[in-house]
Coordinates of C-alpha atoms and ligand atoms in Angstrom, one line a residue:
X1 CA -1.4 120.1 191.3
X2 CA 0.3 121.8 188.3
X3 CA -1.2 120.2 185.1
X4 CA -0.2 121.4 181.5
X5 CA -2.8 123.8 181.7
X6 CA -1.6 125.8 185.0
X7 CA 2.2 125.4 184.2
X8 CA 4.1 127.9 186.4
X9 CA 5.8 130.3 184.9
X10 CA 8.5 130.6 186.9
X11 CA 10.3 128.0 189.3
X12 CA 12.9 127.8 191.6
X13 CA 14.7 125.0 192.9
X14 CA 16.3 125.4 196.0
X15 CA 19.6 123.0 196.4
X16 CA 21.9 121.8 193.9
X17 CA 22.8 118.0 194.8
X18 CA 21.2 114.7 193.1
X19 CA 17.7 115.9 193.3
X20 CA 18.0 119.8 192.8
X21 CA 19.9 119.9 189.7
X22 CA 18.2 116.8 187.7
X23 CA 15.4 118.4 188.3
X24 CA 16.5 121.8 187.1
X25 CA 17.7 119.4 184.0
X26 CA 14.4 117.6 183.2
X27 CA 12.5 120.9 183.9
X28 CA 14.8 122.4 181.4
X29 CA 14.6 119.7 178.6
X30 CA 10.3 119.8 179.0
X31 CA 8.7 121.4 176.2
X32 CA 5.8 122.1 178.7
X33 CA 8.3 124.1 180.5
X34 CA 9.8 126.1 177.5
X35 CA 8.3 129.2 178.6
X36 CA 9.1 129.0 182.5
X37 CA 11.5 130.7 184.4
X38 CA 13.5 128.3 186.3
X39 CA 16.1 129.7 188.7
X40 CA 18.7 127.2 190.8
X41 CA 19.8 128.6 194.1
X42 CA 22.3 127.3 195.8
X43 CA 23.8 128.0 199.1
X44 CA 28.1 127.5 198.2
X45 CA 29.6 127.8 194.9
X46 CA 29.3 124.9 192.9
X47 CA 30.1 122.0 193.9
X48 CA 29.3 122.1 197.4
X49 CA 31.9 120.8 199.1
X50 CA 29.8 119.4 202.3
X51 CA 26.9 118.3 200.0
X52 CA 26.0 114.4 200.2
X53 CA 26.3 114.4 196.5
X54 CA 29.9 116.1 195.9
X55 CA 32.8 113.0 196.9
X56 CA 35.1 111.0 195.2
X57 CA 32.9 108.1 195.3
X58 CA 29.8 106.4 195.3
X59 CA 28.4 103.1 194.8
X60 CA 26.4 102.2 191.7
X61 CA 25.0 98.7 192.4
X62 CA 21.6 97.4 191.1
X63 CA 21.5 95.2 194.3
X64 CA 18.2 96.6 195.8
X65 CA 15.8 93.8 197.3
X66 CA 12.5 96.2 196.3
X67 CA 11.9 95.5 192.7
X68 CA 10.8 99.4 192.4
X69 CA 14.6 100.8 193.0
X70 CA 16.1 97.8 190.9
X71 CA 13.8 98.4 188.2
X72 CA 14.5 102.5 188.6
X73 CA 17.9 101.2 188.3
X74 CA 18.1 99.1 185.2
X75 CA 16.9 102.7 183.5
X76 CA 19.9 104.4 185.1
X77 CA 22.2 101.6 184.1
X78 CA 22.8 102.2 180.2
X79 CA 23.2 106.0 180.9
X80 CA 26.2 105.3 183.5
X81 CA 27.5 102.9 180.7
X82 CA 27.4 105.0 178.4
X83 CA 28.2 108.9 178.0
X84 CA 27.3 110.0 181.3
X85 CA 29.9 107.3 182.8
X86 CA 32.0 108.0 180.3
X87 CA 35.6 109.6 180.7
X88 CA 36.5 107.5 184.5
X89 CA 33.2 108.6 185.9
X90 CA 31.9 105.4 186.5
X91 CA 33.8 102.1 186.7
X92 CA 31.8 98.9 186.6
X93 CA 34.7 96.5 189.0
X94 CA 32.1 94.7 190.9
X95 CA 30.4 94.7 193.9
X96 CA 31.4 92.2 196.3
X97 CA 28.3 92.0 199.4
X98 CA 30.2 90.3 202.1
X99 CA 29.4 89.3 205.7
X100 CA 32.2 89.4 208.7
X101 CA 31.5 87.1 211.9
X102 CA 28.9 88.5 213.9
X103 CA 25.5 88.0 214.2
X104 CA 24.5 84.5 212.9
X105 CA 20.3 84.7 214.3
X106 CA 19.0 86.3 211.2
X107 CA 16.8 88.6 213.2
X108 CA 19.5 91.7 212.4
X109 CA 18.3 93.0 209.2
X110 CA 21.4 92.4 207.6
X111 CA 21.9 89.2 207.7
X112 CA 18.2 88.8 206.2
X113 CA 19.2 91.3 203.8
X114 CA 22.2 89.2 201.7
X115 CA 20.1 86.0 202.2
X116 CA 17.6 87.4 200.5
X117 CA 19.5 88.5 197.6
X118 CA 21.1 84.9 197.8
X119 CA 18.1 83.1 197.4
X120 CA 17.1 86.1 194.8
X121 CA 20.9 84.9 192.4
X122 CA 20.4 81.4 193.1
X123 CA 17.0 81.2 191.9
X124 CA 17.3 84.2 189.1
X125 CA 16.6 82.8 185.2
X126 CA 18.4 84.7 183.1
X127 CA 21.7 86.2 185.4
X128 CA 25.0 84.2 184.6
X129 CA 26.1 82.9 187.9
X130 CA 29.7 82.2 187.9
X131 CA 33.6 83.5 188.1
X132 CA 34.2 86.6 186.1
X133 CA 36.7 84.7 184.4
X134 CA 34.2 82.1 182.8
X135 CA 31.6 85.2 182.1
X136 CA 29.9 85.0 185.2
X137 CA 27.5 88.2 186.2
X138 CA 27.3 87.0 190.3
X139 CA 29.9 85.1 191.5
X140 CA 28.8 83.1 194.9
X141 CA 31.3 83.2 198.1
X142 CA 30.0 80.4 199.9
X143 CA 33.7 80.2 202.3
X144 CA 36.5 82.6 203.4
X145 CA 38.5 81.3 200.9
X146 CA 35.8 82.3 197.9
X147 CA 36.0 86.4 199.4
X148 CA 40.0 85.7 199.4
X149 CA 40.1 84.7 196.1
X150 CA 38.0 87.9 194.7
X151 CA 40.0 90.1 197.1
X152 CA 43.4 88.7 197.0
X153 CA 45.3 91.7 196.4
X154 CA 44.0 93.7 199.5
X155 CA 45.9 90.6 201.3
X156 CA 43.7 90.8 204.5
X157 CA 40.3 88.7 205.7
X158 CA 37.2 91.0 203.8
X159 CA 34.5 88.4 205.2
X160 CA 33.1 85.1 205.5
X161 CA 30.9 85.0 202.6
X162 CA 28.8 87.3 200.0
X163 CA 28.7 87.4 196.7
X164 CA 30.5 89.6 194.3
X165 CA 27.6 91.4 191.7
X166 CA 30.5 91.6 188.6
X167 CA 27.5 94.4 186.8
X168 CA 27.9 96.7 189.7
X169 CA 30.4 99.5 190.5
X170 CA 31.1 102.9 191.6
X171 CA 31.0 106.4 190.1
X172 CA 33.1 109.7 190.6
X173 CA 30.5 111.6 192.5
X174 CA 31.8 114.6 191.8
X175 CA 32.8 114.4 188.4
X176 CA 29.4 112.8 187.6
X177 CA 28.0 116.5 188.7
X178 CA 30.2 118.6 187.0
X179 CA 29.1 116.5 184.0
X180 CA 25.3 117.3 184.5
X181 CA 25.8 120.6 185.8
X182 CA 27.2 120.9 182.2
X183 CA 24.7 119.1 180.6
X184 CA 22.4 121.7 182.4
X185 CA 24.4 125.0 181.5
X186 CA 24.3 124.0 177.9
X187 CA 20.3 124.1 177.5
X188 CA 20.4 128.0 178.6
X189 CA 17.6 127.8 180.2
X190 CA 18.6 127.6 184.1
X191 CA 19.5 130.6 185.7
X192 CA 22.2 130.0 188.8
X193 CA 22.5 131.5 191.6
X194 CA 25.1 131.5 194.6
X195 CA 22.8 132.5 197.4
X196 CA 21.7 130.7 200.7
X197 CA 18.2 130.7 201.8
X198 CA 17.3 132.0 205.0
X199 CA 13.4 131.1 205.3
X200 CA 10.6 130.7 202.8
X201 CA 7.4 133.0 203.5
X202 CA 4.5 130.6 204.1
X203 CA 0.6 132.1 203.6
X204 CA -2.0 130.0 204.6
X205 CA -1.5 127.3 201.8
X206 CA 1.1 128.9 199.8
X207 CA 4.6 129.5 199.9
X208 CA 4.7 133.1 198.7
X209 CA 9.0 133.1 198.2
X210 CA 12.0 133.0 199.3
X211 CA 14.3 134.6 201.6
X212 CA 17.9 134.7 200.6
X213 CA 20.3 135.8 203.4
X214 CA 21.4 139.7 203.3
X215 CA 17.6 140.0 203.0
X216 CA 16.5 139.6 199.5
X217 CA 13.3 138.3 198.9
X218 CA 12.5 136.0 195.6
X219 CA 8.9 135.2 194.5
X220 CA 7.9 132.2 192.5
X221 CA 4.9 130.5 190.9
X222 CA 6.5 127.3 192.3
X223 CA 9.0 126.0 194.9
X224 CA 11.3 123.3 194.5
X225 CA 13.1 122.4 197.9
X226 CA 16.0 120.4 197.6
X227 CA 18.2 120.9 200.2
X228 CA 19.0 117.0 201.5
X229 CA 19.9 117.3 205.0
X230 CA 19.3 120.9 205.4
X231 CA 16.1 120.7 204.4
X232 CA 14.9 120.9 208.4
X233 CA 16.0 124.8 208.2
X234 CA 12.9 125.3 205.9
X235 CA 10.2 122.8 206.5
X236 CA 8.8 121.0 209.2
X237 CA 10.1 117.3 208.2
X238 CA 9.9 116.1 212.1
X239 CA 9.1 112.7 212.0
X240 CA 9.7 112.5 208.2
X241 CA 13.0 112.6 207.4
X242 CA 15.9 113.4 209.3
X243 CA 19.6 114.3 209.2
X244 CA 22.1 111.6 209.9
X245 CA 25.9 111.8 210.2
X246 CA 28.2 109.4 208.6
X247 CA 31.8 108.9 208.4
X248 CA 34.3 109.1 205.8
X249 CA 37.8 108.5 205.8
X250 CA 40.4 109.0 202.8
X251 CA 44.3 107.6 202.8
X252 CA 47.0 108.6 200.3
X253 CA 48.5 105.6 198.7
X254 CA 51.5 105.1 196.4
X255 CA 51.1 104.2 192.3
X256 CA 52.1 100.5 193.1
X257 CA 49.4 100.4 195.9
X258 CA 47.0 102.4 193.3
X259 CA 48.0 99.6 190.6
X260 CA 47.1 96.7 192.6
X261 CA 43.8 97.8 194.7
X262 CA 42.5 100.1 191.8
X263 CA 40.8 97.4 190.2
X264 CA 39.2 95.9 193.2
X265 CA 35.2 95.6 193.7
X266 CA 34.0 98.0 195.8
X267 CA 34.1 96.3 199.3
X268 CA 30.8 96.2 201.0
X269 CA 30.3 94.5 204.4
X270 CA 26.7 94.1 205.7
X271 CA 27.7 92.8 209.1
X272 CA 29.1 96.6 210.0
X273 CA 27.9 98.7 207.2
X274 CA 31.2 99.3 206.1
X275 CA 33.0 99.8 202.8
X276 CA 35.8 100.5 201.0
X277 CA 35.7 101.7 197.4
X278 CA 38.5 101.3 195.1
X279 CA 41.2 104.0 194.9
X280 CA 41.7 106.6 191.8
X281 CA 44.2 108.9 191.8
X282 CA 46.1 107.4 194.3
X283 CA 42.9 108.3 197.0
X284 CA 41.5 104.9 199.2
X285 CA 38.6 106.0 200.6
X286 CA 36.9 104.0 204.0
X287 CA 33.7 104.8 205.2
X288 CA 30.3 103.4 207.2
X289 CA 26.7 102.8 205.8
X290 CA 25.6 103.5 209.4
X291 CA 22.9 104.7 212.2
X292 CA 25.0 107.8 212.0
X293 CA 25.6 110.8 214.5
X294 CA 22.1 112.8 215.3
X295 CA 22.9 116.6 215.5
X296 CA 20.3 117.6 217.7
X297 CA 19.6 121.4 217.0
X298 CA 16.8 124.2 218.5
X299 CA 15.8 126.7 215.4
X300 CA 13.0 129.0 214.7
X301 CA 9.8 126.7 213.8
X302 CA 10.2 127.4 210.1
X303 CA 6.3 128.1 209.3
X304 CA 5.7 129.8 212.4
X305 CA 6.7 132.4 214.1
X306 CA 7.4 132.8 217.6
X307 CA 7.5 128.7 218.3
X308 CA 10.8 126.8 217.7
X309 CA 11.6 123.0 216.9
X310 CA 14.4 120.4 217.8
X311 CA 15.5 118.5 214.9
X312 CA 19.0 117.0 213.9
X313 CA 21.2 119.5 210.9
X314 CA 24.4 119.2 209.4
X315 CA 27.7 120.1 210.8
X316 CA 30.3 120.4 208.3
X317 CA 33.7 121.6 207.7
X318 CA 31.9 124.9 206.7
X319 CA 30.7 125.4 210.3
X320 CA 34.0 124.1 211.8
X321 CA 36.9 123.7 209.2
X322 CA 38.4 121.7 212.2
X323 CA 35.7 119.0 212.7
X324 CA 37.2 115.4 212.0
X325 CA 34.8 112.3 212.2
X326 CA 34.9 111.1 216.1
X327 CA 36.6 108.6 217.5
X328 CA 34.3 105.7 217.5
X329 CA 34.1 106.4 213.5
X330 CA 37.4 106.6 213.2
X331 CA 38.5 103.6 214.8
X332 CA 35.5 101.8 213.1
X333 CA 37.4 102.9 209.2
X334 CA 40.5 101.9 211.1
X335 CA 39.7 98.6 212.4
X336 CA 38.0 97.6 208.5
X337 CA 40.8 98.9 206.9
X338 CA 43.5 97.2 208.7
X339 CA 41.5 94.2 208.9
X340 CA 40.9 94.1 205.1
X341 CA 44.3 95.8 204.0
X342 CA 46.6 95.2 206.6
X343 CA 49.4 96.6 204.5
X344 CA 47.6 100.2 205.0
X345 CA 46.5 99.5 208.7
X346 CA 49.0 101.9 210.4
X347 CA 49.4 104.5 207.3
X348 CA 47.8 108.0 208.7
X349 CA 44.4 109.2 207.1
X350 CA 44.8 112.1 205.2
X351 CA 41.6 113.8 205.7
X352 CA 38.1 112.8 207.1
X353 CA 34.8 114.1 206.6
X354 CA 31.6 113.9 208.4
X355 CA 28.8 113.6 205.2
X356 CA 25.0 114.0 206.3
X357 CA 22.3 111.4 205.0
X358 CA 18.8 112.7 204.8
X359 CA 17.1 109.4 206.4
X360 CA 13.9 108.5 206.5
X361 CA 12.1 105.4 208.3
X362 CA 12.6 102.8 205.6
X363 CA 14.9 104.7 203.2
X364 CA 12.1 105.8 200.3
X365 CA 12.9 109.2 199.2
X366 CA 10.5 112.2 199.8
X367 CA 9.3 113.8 196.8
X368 CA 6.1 115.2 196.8
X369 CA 3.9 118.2 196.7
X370 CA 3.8 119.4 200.4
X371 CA 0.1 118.3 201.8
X372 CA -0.6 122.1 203.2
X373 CA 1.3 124.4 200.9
X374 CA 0.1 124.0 197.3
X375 CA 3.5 125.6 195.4
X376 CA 6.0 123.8 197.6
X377 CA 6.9 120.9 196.5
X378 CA 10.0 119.0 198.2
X379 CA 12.5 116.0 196.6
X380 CA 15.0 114.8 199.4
X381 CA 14.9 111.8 201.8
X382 CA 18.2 110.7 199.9
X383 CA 18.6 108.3 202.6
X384 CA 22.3 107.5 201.8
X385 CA 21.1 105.7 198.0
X386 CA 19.9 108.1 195.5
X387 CA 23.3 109.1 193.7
X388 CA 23.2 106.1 191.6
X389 CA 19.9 107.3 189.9
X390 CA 21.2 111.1 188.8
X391 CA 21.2 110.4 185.3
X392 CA 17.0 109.5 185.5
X393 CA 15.9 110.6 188.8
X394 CA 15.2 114.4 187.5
X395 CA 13.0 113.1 185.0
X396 CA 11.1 111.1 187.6
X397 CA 10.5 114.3 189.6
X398 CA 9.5 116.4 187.0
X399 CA 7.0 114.0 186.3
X400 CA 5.5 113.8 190.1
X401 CA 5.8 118.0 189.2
X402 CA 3.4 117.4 186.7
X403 CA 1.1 115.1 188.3
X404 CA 1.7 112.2 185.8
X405 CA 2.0 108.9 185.8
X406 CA 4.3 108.0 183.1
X407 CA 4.1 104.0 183.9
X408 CA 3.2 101.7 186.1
X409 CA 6.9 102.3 187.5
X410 CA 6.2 105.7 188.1
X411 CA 3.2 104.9 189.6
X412 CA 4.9 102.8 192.6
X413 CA 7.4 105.3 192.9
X414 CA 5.0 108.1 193.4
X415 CA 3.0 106.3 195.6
X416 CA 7.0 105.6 198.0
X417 CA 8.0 109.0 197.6
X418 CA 4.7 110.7 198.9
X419 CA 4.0 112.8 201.8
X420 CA 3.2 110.3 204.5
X421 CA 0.3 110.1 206.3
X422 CA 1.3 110.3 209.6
X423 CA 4.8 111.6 210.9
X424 CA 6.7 109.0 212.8
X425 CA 7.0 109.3 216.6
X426 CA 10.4 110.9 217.1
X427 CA 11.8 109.0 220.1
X428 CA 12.1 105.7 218.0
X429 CA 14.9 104.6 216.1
X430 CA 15.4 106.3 213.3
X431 CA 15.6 104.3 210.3
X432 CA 14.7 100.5 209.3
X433 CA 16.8 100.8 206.5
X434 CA 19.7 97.9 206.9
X435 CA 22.6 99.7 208.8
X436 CA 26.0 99.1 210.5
X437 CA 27.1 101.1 213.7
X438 CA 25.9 101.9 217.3
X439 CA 21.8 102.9 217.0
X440 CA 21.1 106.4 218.3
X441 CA 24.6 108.2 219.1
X442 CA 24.6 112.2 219.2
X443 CA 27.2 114.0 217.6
X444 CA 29.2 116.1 220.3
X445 CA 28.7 113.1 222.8
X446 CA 30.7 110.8 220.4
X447 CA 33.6 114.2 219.6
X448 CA 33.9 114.7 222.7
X449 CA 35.2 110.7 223.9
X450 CA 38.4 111.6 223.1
X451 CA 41.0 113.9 221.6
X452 CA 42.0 113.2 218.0
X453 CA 43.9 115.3 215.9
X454 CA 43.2 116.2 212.7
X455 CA 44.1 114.5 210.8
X456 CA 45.0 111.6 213.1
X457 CA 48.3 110.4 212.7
X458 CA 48.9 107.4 215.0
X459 CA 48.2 103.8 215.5
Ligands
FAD501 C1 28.8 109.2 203.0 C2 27.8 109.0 201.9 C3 27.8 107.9 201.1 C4 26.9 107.6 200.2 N1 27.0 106.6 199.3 C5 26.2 106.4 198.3 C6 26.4 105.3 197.4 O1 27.4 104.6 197.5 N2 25.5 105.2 196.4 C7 24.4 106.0 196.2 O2 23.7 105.8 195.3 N3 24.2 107.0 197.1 C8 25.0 107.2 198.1 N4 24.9 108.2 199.0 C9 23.6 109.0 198.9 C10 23.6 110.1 197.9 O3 24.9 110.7 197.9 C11 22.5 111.1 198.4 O4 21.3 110.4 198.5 C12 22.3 112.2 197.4 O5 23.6 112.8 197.1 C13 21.4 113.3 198.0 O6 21.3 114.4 197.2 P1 20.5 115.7 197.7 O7 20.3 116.5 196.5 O8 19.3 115.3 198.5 O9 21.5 116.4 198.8 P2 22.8 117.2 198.7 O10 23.8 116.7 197.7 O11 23.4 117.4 200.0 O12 22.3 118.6 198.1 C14 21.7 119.6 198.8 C15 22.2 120.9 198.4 O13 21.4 122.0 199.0 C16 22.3 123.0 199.4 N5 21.6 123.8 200.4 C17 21.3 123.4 201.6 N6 20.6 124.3 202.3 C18 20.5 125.4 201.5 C19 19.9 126.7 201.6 N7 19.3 127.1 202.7 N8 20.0 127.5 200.5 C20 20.6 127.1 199.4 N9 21.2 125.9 199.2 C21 21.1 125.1 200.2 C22 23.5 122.3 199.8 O14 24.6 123.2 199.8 C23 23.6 121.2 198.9 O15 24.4 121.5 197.8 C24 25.8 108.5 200.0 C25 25.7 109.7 200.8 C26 26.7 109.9 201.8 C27 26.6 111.1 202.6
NAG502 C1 23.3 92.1 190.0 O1 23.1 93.0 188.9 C2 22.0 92.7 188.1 C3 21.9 93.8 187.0 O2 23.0 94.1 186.4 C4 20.7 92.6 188.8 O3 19.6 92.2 188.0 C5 20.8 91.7 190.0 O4 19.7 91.7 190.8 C6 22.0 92.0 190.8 N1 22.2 91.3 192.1 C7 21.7 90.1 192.4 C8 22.0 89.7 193.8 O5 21.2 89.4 191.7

């Protein structure tokens, strides 16, 4: 491992999403670094339009069960709430954790999940519990009527019962990019480039460089990979992490509709995974925490010649400018929507999007040295909840970089985020992580149930 002693001189950090470019900030801001090259590759001009981490929304809630990701969290907090969430990038309306008729056994993971946090409110020293109006932090919904009260204005049935988290609430993922890609721009120290990367050159227990596609090759003292759900193309992660389709739809609204949901809490249903953050500019935006699609794909083993692997990779509107999220997705967002806003149920969606997770088994990240290949070193595993943490997570990294243990925090996280010992058998389900949707559905099986146009405008 790198220690101050055997800094590299030169890095590059492949990838420019959540993990990619906080790292390329931290590493930047290091005085141990001052004199290292650092180079940021990435594969479209930024933002990346298909990347996990360029939308117009994302949930920032500090609602995790594992005391490691809410106390990672409560560091990220004051930074959304202050400068870097300045300016409409991050709104704190609430967070309202509901659950819909459905499974009432508790074995579903789900169900344990809100319970769990239940018990956690109701027995929490310290957190006001309460209406917003009397100061309350976490407002319980014990009846139907409680979630219609805190979602009156979307005029439908949200759920049976939840809670609404008042300290939570959402961010312009995009915007809260452009803002660190500033951030990162302004140091001078981070050289960009527009290039995708083809294949890394592997020795024995090195990565020797990069290559970019037209041919060029780029040689560094150390590799960052950080290419989320892409990350397959580059390095055997079978049985690590893998990538996992999820669907988005968006619906133009008018201002009065913008007026009356746009201060809504972000809408989060546990039963089906899915959620509907409030609109800006007019924008409603519907989507599933789910199982998601598999994309099952053969490639060139990426460390060794002549073999080749199956694994699941994006497909994006860069491969196919007319792929739409499939029908089961799509009447999934419907069925929510028109269930929860039944003013909107029949209005057509105005785009869709299919946006890649980069799961692993029970949702901790990957970031790590790689176990064979000394230089490489890998930060992904996103598993559909890192964005909240941009404004710290690069600091975090840089300090698993550097083989230091800044607290006992960072110890735990370290100890998450490492290479596992053993990769998981890749029949399984995929991921433990809490989830909505159908379990183990493939990509073109689901497109191809049915003919929808793009986008689809009937109902
Ligand atoms: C639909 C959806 C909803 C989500 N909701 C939330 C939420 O509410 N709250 C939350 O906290 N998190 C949420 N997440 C998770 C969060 O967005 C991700 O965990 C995070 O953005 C992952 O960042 P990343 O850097 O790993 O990946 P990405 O942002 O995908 O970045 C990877 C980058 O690598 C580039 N790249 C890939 N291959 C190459 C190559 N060969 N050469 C060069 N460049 C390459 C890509 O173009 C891309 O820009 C959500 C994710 C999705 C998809
Ligand atoms: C609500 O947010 C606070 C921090 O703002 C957090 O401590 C708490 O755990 C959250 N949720 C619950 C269910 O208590």
């Amino acid at each position: 491992m790198a220690t101050t002693e055997t800094i590299a001189a030169s890095i590059l950090i492949v990838g420019s999403g959540v993990f990619g470019l906080s790292t390329a900030y931290a590493l930047a801001q290091r005085d141990a670094f001052k004199n290292t090259s650092i180079t940021l590759l990435e594969r479209l001009d930024f933002p990346a339009p298909d990347a996990a981490s360029i939308d117009s929304s994302r949930i920032i809630r500090p609602d995790y069960a594992d005391p490691a990701y809410a106390a990672l969290m409560a560091e990220a907090h004051p930074h959304w709430r202050g400068s870097f969430g300045a300016e409409g990038r991050y709104s704190e309306a609430g967070l309202c954790l509901v659950q819909d008729s459905g499974d009432e056994s508790g074995d579903n993971a789900a169900h344990y999940y809100l319970i769990k946090a239940l018990e956690n409110v109701k027995s929490k020293l310290g957190l006001r519990v309460g209406r917003r109006e009397e100061g309350g932090q976490v407002e319980l919904l014990e009846t139907p009527e409680d979630v219609a009260r805190v979602t009156a204005s979307m005029g439908g049935d949200c759920g049976r019962r939840g809670y609404v988290n008042w300290t939570s609430g959402w961010a312009d993922a995009e915007a809260g990019m452009r803002y660190l890609r500033d951030l990162v721009e302004r140091t001078g120290r981070v050289e960009f480039r527009t290039a995708e990367v083809t294949r890394l050159h592997y020795s024995q227990d090195r990565v020797e460089g990069v290559e970019l596609v037209g041919g060029e090759r780029l040689s560094a003292d150390l590799v960052v990979l950080a290419t989320g759900a892409w990350m397959q193309t580059l390095v055997d992660l079978r049985g690590i992490a893998s990538a996992t389709g999820q669907v988005l739809a968006y619906i133009d609204i008018t201002q009065e509709e913008q007026d009356r949901l746009g201060g809504n809490p972000t809408l989060l249903c546990e039963t089906n995974g899915m959620f509907i953050i409030p609109p800006r500019n007019r924008v409603l935006k519907v989507a599933r925490h789910g199982y998601g699609y598999a994309n099952p794909t053969t490639i060139p083993h990426p460390e060794r010649s002549g073999d080749t692997i199956a694994v699941s990779l994006p497909r994006t509107k860069q491969d196919d400018p007319n792929l739409n999220i499939a029908p089961e997705g799509d009447r999934a967002c419907r069925e929510y929507l028109a269930k929860c806003i039944p003013s909107l149920a029949t209005r057509p969606w105005t785009q869709t999007r299919i946006c890649w997770y980069s799961d692993t088994p029970v949702g901790d990240w990957l970031i790590s040295y790689h176990p064979t290949y000394r230089n490489l070193f890998v930060a992904t595993g996103g598993s559909g909840h890192a964005y909240k943490f941009l404004p710290v997570i690069g600091e975090r990294i840089v300090d698993l970089v550097m083989g230091e243990e800044r607290d006992v925090l960072g110890a735990e996280l370290g100890k998450k985020w490492k290479w596992p010992a053993q990769r998981r058998e890749e029949d399984q389900v995929w991921t433990d992580d809490w989830r909505g949707g159908v379990k183990g559905m493939i990509l073109d099986e689901e497109l191809a149930k049915g003919e929808i146009a793009a986008p689809r405008s009937r109902l």
